[in-house]
Short mmCIF file of C-alpha atoms and ligand atoms in Angstrom, two decimals:
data_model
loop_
_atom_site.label_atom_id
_atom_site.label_comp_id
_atom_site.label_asym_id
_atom_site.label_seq_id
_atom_site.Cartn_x
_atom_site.Cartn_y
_atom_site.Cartn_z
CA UNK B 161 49.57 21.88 13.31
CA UNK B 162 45.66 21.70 13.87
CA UNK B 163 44.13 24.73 11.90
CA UNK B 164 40.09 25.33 12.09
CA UNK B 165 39.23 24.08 8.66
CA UNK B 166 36.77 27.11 6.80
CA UNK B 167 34.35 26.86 3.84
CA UNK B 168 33.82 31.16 2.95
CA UNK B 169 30.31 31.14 1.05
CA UNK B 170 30.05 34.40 -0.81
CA UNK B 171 34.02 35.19 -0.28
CA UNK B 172 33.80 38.32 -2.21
CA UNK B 173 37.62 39.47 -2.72
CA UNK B 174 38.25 37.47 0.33
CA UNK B 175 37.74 40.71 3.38
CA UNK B 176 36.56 37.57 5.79
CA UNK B 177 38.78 34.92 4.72
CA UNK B 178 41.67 37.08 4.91
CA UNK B 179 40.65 37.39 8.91
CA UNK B 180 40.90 34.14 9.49
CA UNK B 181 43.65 32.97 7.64
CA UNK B 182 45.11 35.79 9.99
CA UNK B 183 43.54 33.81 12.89
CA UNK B 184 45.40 31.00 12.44
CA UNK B 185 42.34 28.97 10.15
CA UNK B 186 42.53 27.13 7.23
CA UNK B 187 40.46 28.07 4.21
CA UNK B 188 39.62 24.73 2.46
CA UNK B 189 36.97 26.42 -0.03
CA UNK B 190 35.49 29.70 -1.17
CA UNK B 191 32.45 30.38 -3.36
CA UNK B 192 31.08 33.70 -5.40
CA UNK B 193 29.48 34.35 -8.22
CA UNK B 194 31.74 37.83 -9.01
CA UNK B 195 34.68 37.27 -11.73
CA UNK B 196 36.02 40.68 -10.31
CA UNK B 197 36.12 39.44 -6.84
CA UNK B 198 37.24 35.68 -7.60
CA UNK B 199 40.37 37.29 -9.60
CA UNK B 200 41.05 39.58 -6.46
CA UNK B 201 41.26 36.66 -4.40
CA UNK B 202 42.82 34.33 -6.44
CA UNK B 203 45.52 37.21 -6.87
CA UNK B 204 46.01 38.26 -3.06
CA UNK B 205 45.52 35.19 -1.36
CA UNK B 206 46.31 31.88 -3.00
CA UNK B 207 49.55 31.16 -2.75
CA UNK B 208 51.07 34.15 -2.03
CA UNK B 209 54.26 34.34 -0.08
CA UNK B 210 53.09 37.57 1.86
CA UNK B 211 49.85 35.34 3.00
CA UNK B 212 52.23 32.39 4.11
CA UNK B 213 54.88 34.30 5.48
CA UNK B 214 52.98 37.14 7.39
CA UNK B 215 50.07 35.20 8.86
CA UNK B 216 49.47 31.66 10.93
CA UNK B 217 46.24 30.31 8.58
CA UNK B 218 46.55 29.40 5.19
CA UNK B 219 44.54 29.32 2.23
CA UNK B 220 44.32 25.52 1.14
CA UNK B 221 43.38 26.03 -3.13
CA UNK B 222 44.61 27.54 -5.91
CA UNK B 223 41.68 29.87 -7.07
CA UNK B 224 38.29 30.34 -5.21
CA UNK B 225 35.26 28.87 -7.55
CA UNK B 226 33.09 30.91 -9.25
CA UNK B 227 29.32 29.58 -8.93
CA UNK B 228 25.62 31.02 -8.09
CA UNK B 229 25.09 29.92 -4.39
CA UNK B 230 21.26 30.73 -4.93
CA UNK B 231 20.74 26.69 -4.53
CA UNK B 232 17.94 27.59 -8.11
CA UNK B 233 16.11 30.53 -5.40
CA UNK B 234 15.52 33.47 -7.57
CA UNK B 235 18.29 36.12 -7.82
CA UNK B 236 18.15 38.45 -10.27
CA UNK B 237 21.37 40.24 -9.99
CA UNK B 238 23.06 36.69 -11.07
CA UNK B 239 24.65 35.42 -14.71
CA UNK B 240 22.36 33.39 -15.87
CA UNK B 241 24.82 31.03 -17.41
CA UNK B 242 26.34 30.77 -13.80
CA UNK B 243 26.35 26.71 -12.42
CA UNK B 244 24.17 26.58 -9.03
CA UNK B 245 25.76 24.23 -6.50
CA UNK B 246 25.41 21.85 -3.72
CA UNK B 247 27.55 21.95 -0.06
CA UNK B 248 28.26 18.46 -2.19
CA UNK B 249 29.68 19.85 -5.33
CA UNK B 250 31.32 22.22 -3.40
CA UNK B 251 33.08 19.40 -0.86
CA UNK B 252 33.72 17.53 -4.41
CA UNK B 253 35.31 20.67 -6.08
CA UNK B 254 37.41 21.27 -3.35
CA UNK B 255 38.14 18.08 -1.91
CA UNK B 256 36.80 18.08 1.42
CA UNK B 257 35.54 15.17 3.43
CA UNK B 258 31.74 15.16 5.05
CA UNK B 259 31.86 16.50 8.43
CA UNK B 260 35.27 18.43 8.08
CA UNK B 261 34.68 21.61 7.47
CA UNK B 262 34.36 23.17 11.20
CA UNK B 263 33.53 26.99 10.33
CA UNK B 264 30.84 27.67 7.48
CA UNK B 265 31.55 32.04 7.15
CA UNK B 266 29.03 33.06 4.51
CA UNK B 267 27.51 36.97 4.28
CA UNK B 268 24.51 36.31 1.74
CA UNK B 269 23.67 39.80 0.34
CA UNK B 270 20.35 40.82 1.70
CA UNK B 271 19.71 43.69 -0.51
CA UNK B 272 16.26 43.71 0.72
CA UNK B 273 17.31 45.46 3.56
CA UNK B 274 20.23 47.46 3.03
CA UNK B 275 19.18 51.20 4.61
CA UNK B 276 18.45 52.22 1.01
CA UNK B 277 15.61 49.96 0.13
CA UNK B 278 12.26 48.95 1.35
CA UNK B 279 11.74 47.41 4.94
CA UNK B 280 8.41 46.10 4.47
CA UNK B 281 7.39 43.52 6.67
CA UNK B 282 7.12 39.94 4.64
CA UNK B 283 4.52 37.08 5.96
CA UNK B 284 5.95 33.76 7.44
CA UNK B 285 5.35 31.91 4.75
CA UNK B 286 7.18 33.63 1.96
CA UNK B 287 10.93 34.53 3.05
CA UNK B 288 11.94 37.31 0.74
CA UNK B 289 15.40 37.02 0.68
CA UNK B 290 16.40 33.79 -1.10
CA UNK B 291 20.59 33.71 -1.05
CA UNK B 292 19.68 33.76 3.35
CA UNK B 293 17.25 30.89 2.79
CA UNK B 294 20.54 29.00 0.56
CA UNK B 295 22.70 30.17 2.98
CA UNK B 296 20.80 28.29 5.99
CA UNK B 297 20.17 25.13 3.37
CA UNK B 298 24.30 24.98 2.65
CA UNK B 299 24.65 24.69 6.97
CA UNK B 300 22.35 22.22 7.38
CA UNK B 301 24.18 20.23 4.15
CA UNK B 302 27.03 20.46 6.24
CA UNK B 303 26.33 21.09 9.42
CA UNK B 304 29.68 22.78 10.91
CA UNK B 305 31.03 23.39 14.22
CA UNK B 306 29.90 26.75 14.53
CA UNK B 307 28.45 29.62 11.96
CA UNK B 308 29.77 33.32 10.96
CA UNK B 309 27.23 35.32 9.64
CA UNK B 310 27.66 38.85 8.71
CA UNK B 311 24.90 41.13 7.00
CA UNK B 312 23.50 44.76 6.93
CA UNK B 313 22.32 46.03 10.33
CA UNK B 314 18.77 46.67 8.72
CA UNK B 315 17.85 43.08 9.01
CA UNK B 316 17.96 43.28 12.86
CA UNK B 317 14.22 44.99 12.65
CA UNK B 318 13.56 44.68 9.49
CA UNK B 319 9.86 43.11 9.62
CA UNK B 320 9.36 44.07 13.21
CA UNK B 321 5.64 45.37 12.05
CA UNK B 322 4.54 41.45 11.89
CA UNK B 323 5.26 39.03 14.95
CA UNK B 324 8.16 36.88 13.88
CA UNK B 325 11.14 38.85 12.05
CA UNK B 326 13.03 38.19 9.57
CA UNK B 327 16.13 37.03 12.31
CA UNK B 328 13.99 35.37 14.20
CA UNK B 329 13.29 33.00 11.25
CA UNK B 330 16.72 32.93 10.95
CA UNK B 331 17.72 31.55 14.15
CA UNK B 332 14.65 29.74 14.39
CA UNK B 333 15.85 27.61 11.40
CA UNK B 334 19.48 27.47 12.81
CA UNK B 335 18.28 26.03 15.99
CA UNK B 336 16.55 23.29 14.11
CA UNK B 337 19.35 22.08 12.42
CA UNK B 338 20.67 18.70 14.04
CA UNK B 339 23.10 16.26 12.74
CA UNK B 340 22.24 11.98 11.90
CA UNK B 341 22.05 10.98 15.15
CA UNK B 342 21.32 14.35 17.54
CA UNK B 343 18.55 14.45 19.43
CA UNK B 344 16.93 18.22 19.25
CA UNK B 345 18.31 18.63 22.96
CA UNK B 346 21.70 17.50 21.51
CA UNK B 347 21.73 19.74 18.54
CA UNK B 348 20.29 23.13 17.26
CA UNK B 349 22.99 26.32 17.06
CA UNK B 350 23.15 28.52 20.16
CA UNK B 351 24.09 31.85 18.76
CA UNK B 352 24.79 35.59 19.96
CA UNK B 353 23.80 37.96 17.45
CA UNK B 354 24.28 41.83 17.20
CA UNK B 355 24.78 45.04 15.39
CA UNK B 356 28.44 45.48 16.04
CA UNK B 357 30.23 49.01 15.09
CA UNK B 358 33.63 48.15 13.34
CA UNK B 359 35.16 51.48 15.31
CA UNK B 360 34.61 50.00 18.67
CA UNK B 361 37.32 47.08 17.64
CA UNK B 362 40.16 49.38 16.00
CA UNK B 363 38.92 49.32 12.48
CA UNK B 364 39.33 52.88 11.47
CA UNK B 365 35.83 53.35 10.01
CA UNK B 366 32.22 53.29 11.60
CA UNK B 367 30.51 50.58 9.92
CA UNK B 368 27.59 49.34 11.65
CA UNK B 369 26.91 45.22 10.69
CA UNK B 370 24.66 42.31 11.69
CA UNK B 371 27.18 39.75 13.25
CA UNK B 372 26.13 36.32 14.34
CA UNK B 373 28.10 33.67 16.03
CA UNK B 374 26.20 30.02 15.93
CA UNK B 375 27.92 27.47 18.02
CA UNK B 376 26.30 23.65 17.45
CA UNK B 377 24.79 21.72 20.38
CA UNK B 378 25.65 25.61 22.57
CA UNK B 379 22.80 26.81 24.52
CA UNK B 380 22.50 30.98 23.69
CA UNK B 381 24.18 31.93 26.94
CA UNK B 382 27.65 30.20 25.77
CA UNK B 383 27.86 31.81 22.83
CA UNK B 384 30.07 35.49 23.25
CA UNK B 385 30.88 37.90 20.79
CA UNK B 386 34.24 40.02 20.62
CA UNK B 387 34.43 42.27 23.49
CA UNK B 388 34.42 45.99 22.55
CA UNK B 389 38.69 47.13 22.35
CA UNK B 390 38.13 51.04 21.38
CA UNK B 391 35.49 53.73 21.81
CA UNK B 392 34.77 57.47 21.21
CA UNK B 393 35.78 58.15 24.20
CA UNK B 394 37.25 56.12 26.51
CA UNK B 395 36.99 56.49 30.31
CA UNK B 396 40.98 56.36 31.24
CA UNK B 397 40.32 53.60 33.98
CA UNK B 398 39.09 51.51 31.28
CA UNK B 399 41.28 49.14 29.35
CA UNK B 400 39.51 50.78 25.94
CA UNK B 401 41.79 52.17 23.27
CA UNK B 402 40.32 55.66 21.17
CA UNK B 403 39.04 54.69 18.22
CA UNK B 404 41.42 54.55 15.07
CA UNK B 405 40.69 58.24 12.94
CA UNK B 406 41.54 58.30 9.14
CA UNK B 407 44.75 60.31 9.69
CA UNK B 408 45.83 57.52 11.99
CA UNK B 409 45.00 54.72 8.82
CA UNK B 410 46.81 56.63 6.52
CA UNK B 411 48.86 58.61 8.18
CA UNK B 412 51.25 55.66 8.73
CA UNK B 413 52.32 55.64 5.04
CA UNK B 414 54.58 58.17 4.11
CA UNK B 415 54.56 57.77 0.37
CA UNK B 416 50.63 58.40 1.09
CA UNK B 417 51.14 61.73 2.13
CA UNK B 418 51.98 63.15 -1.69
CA UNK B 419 49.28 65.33 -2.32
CA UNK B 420 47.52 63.18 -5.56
CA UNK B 421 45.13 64.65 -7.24
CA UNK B 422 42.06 64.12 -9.11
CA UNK B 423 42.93 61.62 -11.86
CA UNK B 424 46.47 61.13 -10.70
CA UNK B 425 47.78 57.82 -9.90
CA UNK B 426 51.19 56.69 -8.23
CA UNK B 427 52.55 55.42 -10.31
CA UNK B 428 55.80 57.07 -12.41
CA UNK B 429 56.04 59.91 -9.37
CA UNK B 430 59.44 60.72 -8.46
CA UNK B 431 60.36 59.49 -5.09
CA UNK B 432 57.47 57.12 -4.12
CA UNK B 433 56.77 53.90 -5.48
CA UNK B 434 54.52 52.93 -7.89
CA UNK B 435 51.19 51.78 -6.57
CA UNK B 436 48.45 51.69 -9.14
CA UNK B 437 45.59 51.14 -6.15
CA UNK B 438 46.73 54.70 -5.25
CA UNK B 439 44.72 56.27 -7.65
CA UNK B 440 41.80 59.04 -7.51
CA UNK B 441 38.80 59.02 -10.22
CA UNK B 442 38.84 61.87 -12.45
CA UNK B 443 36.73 64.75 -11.50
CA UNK B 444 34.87 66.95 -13.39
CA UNK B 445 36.14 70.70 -12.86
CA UNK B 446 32.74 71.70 -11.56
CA UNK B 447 32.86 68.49 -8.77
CA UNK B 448 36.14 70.14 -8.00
CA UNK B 449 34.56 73.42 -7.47
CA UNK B 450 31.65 72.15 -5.64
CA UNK B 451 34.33 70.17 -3.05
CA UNK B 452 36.66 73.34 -2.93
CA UNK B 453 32.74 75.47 -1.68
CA UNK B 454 31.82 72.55 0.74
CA UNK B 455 35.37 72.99 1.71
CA UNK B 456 35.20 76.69 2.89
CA UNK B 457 32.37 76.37 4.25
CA UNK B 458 32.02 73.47 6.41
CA UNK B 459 32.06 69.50 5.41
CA UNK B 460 28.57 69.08 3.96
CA UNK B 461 26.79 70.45 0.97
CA UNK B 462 24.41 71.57 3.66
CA UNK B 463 27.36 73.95 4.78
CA UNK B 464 26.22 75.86 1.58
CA UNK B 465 22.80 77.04 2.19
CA UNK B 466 22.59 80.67 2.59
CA UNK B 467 26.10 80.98 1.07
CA UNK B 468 27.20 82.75 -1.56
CA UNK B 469 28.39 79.15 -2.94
CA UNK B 470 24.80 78.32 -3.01
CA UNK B 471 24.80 77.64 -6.65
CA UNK B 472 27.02 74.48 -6.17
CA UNK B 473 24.50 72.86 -4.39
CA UNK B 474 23.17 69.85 -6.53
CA UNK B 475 19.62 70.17 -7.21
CA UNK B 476 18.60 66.62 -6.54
CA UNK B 477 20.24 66.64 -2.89
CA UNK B 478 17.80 69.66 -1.73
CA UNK B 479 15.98 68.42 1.13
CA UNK B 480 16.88 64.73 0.35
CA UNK B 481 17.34 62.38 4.05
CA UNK B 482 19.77 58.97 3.79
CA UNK B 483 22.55 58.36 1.49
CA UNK B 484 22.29 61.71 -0.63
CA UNK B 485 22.53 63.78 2.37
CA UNK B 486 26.60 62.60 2.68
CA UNK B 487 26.96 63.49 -1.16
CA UNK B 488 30.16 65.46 -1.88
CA UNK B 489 30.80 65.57 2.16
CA UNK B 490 34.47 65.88 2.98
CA UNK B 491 35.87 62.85 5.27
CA UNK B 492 36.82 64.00 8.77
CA UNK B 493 40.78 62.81 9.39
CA UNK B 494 40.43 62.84 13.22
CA UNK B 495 37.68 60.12 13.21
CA UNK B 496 36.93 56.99 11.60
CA UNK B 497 35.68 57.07 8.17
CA UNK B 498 31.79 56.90 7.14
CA UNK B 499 31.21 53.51 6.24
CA UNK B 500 32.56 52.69 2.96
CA UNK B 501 30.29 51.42 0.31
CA UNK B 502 30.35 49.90 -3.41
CA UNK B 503 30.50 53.46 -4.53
CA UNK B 504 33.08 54.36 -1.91
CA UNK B 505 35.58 56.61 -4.53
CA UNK B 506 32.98 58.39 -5.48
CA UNK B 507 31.92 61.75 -3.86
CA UNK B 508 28.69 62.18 -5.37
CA UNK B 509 27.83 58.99 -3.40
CA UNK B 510 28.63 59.86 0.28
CA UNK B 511 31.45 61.70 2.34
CA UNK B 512 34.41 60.24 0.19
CA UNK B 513 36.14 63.35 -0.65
CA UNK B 514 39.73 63.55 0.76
CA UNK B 515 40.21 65.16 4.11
CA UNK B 516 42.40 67.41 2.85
CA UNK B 517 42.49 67.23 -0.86
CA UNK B 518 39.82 67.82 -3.50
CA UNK B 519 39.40 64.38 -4.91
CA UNK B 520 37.84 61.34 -3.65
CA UNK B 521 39.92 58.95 -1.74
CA UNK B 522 41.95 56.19 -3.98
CA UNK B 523 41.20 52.88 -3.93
CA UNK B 524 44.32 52.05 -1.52
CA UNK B 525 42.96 54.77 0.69
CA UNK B 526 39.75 53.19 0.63
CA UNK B 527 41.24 49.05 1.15
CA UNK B 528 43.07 50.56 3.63
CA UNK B 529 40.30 52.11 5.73
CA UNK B 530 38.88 48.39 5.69
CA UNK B 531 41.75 47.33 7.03
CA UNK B 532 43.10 45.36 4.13
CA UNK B 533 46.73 45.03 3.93
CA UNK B 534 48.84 47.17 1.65
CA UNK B 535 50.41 44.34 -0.39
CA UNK B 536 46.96 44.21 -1.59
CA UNK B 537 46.29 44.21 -5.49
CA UNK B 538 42.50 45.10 -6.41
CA UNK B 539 40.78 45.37 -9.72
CA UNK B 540 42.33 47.71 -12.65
CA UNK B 541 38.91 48.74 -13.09
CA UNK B 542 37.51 51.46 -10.88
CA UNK B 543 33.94 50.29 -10.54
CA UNK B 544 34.93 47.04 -9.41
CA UNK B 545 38.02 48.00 -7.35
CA UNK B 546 35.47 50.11 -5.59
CA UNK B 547 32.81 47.16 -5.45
CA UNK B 548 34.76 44.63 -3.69
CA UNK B 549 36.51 46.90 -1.15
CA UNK B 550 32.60 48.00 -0.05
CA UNK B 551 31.68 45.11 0.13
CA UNK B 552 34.20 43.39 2.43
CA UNK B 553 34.27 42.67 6.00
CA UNK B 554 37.19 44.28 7.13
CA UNK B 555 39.95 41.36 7.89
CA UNK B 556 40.96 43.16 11.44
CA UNK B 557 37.10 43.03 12.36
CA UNK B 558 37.19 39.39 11.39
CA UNK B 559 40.64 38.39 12.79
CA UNK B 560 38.65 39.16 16.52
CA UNK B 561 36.23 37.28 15.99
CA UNK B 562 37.41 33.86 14.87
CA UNK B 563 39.98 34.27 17.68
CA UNK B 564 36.97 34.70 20.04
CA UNK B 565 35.17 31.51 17.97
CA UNK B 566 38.70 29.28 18.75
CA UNK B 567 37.45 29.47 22.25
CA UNK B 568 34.25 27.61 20.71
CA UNK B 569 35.48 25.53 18.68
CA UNK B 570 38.15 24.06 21.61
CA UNK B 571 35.17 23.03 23.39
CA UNK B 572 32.94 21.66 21.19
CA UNK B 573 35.37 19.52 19.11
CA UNK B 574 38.01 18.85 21.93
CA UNK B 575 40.92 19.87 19.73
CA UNK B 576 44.07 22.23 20.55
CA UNK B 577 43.69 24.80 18.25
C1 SAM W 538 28.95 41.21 1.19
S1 SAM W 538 29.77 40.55 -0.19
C2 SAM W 538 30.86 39.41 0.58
C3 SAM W 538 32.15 40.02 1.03
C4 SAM W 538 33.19 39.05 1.48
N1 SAM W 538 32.73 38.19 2.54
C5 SAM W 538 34.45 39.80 1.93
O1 SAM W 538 34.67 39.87 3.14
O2 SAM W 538 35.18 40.32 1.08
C6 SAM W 538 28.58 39.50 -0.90
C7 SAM W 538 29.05 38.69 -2.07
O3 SAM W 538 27.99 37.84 -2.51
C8 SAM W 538 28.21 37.60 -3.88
N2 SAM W 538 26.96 37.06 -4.45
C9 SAM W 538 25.78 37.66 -4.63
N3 SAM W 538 24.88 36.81 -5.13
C10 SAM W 538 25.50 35.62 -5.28
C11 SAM W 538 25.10 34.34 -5.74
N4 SAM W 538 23.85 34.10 -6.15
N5 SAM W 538 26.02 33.35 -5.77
C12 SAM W 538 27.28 33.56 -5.35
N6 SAM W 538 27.72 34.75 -4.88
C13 SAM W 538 26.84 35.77 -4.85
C14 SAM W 538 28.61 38.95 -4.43
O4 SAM W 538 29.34 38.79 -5.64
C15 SAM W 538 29.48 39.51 -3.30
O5 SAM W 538 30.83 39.30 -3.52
#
């Protein structure tokens, strides 16, 4: 059977790899630097008989490698003891031939511009994020069929004071990559490029990201992402599905439905079965009292000025725009969930609390919601069981999109996928 071979650079716990091993790909290799995530993945996906048996792909190697894919580009958030590699080393570590790999999937953080930080404009001449500039150096190592890039939405206009932006460099630099032999004409990546909203495909949580598709030798007009599948609110003579609400996610799972509480885990509770990912943090019995106010009065701490549960309001949120004004709110169940983030269990650090109990959501809540499967094992430790579900691309999300990029890939290499 021919299967798209695919090298994931920055796999994380394995979100995007898991979509196309779902599509029907084979992974041949997968890269991070993150000993949390690399166990994940190792866990979940290599060799397991729920991958084999449930999906079409497979996952061709035993345990993903841990290595810094800054290419010796500063990056400060890395172990310094961590090896830097090559597309080369990584071919040799994994055995893969030159010229085989026909997807290269890679999200290189860009914490640059992540809504929380600084936008500045940079100058030409001095790209500030380095793991992007490795990321473009690994494709034009390898130079694959086509390209899946996925990064914060933030880098669509981030620079837009200055004349080129920071994506125009980028697909400037993918249309000048051209294999031994091309002529420019010949080679270069077409791509399409957007901020797509995970809702508007079925994934039960709004999460706005940057998603490229770069096709080689394609001109821009060949190159299609997913078509939109759900909406807010679909127009009845459309083919559009609603979009997928929280109590829809969850709701499927009846053992889900015991009413956990803070610190509680499921594991040892009469008449479900264990799962250890179900579990909440443990609150402090003033959080609980500040979620129980926000509760009663609305969703929001905002709900709570000119209350008499004013005093719960937490100083440091007063008048405070961005992330801190979703602290402590209470997830909606009819809609899709906020988008999750690194800190997605805890309610100080957006609207994570429960729908309907007083506790964050668990960490199975919270894979769930990114559309990971429920077989799946995460971290025993909360901060990075919490870390590598936020920072996934949900599989489902994925899963669409390499079936749209099969179309590509039939056409450019002349293979039955
Ligand atoms: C957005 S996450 C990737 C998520 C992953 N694609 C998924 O779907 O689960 C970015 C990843 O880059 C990794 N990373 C950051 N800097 C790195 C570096 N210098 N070398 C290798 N990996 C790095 C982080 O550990 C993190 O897992």
């Amino acid at each position: 059977m021919n299967r798209p071979k695919v090298v994931d650079l920055f796999c994380g716990a394995g979100g995007a790899s898991l979509g196309f091993v779902k599509a029907g790909y084979e992974v041949v290799g997968a890269i991070d630097a993150d000993e949390d995530a690399i166990e994940t993945y190792e866990k979940n996906l290599c060799g397991r008989d729920s991958v084999v048996e449930e999906f079409p792909g497979t996952i061709a190697f035993e345990e993903p490698l841990r290595a810094d894919l800054s290419r010796g580009y500063e990056d400060e958030d890395i172990d310094d003891g961590l090896p830097t590699v090559t597309f080369n080393d990584i071919r040799t570590h994994f055995d893969i031939e030159p010229g085989e790999v026909n997807v290269i999937c890679g999200c290189p953080p860009c914490q640059n511009f992540s809504s929380l930080r600084d936008t500045e404009s940079w100058p030409e001449d001095k790209p500030k994020d380095n793991l992007l500039r490795a990321f473009i150096e690994f494709v034009a190592e390898e130079v694959p069929d086509v390209v899946f890039f996925e990064n914060v939405r933030n880098i669509m206009t981030a620079g837009e004071d200055v004349p080129s932006t920071y994506i125009d460099w980028l697909t400037r630099s993918m249309k000048s990559i051209t294999r031994d032999g091309d002529s420019k004409q010949e080679g270069g990546y077409g791509y399409a490029l957007d901020v797509l909203n995970a809702a508007n495909y079925g994934i039960p949580q709004r999460r706005h990201r940057t998603i490229g598709l770069f096709v080689y030798g394609r001109d821009n007009d060949d190159v299609h992402l997913p078509e939109q599948t759900h909406s807010e609110d679909p127009d009845p003579t459309s083919s559009l599905q609603p979009w997928v609400s929280v109590n829809d996610a969850l709701g499927q799972y009846d053992d889900l439905k015991y009413d956990l509480q803070s610190g509680e885990k499921q594991v040892g509770i009469e008449g479900y079965p264990d799962d250890p990912e179900h579990r909440s943090r443990r609150h402090h019995s003033r959080t609980i009292e500040r979620m129980k106010a926000i509760r009663r009065h609305g969703g929001s701490w905002r709900d709570l000025i000119d209350t008499d549960d004013e005093e719960y309001i937490v100083d440091a949120h007063d008048g405070l725009e961005g992330g801190a004004a979703s602290a402590y709110g209470i997830m909606r169940g009819d809609e899709p969930a906020p988008t999750l983030t690194t800190r997605c269990t805890t309610p100080s650090s957006g609207r994570f609390t429960h729908p309907d109990i007083n506790r964050g959501i668990t960490f199975r809540e919270a894979a769930l919601l990114m559309t990971f499967p429920r077989w799946f094992e995460l971290p025993s430790k909360n901060d990075a069981a919490e870390r590598v579900v936020g920072n996934a691309v949900p599989p489902k999300l994925v899963e669409q999109i390499a079936n749209t990029l099969l179309a590509h890939l039939r056409q450019v290499t002349k293979v039955e996928y």
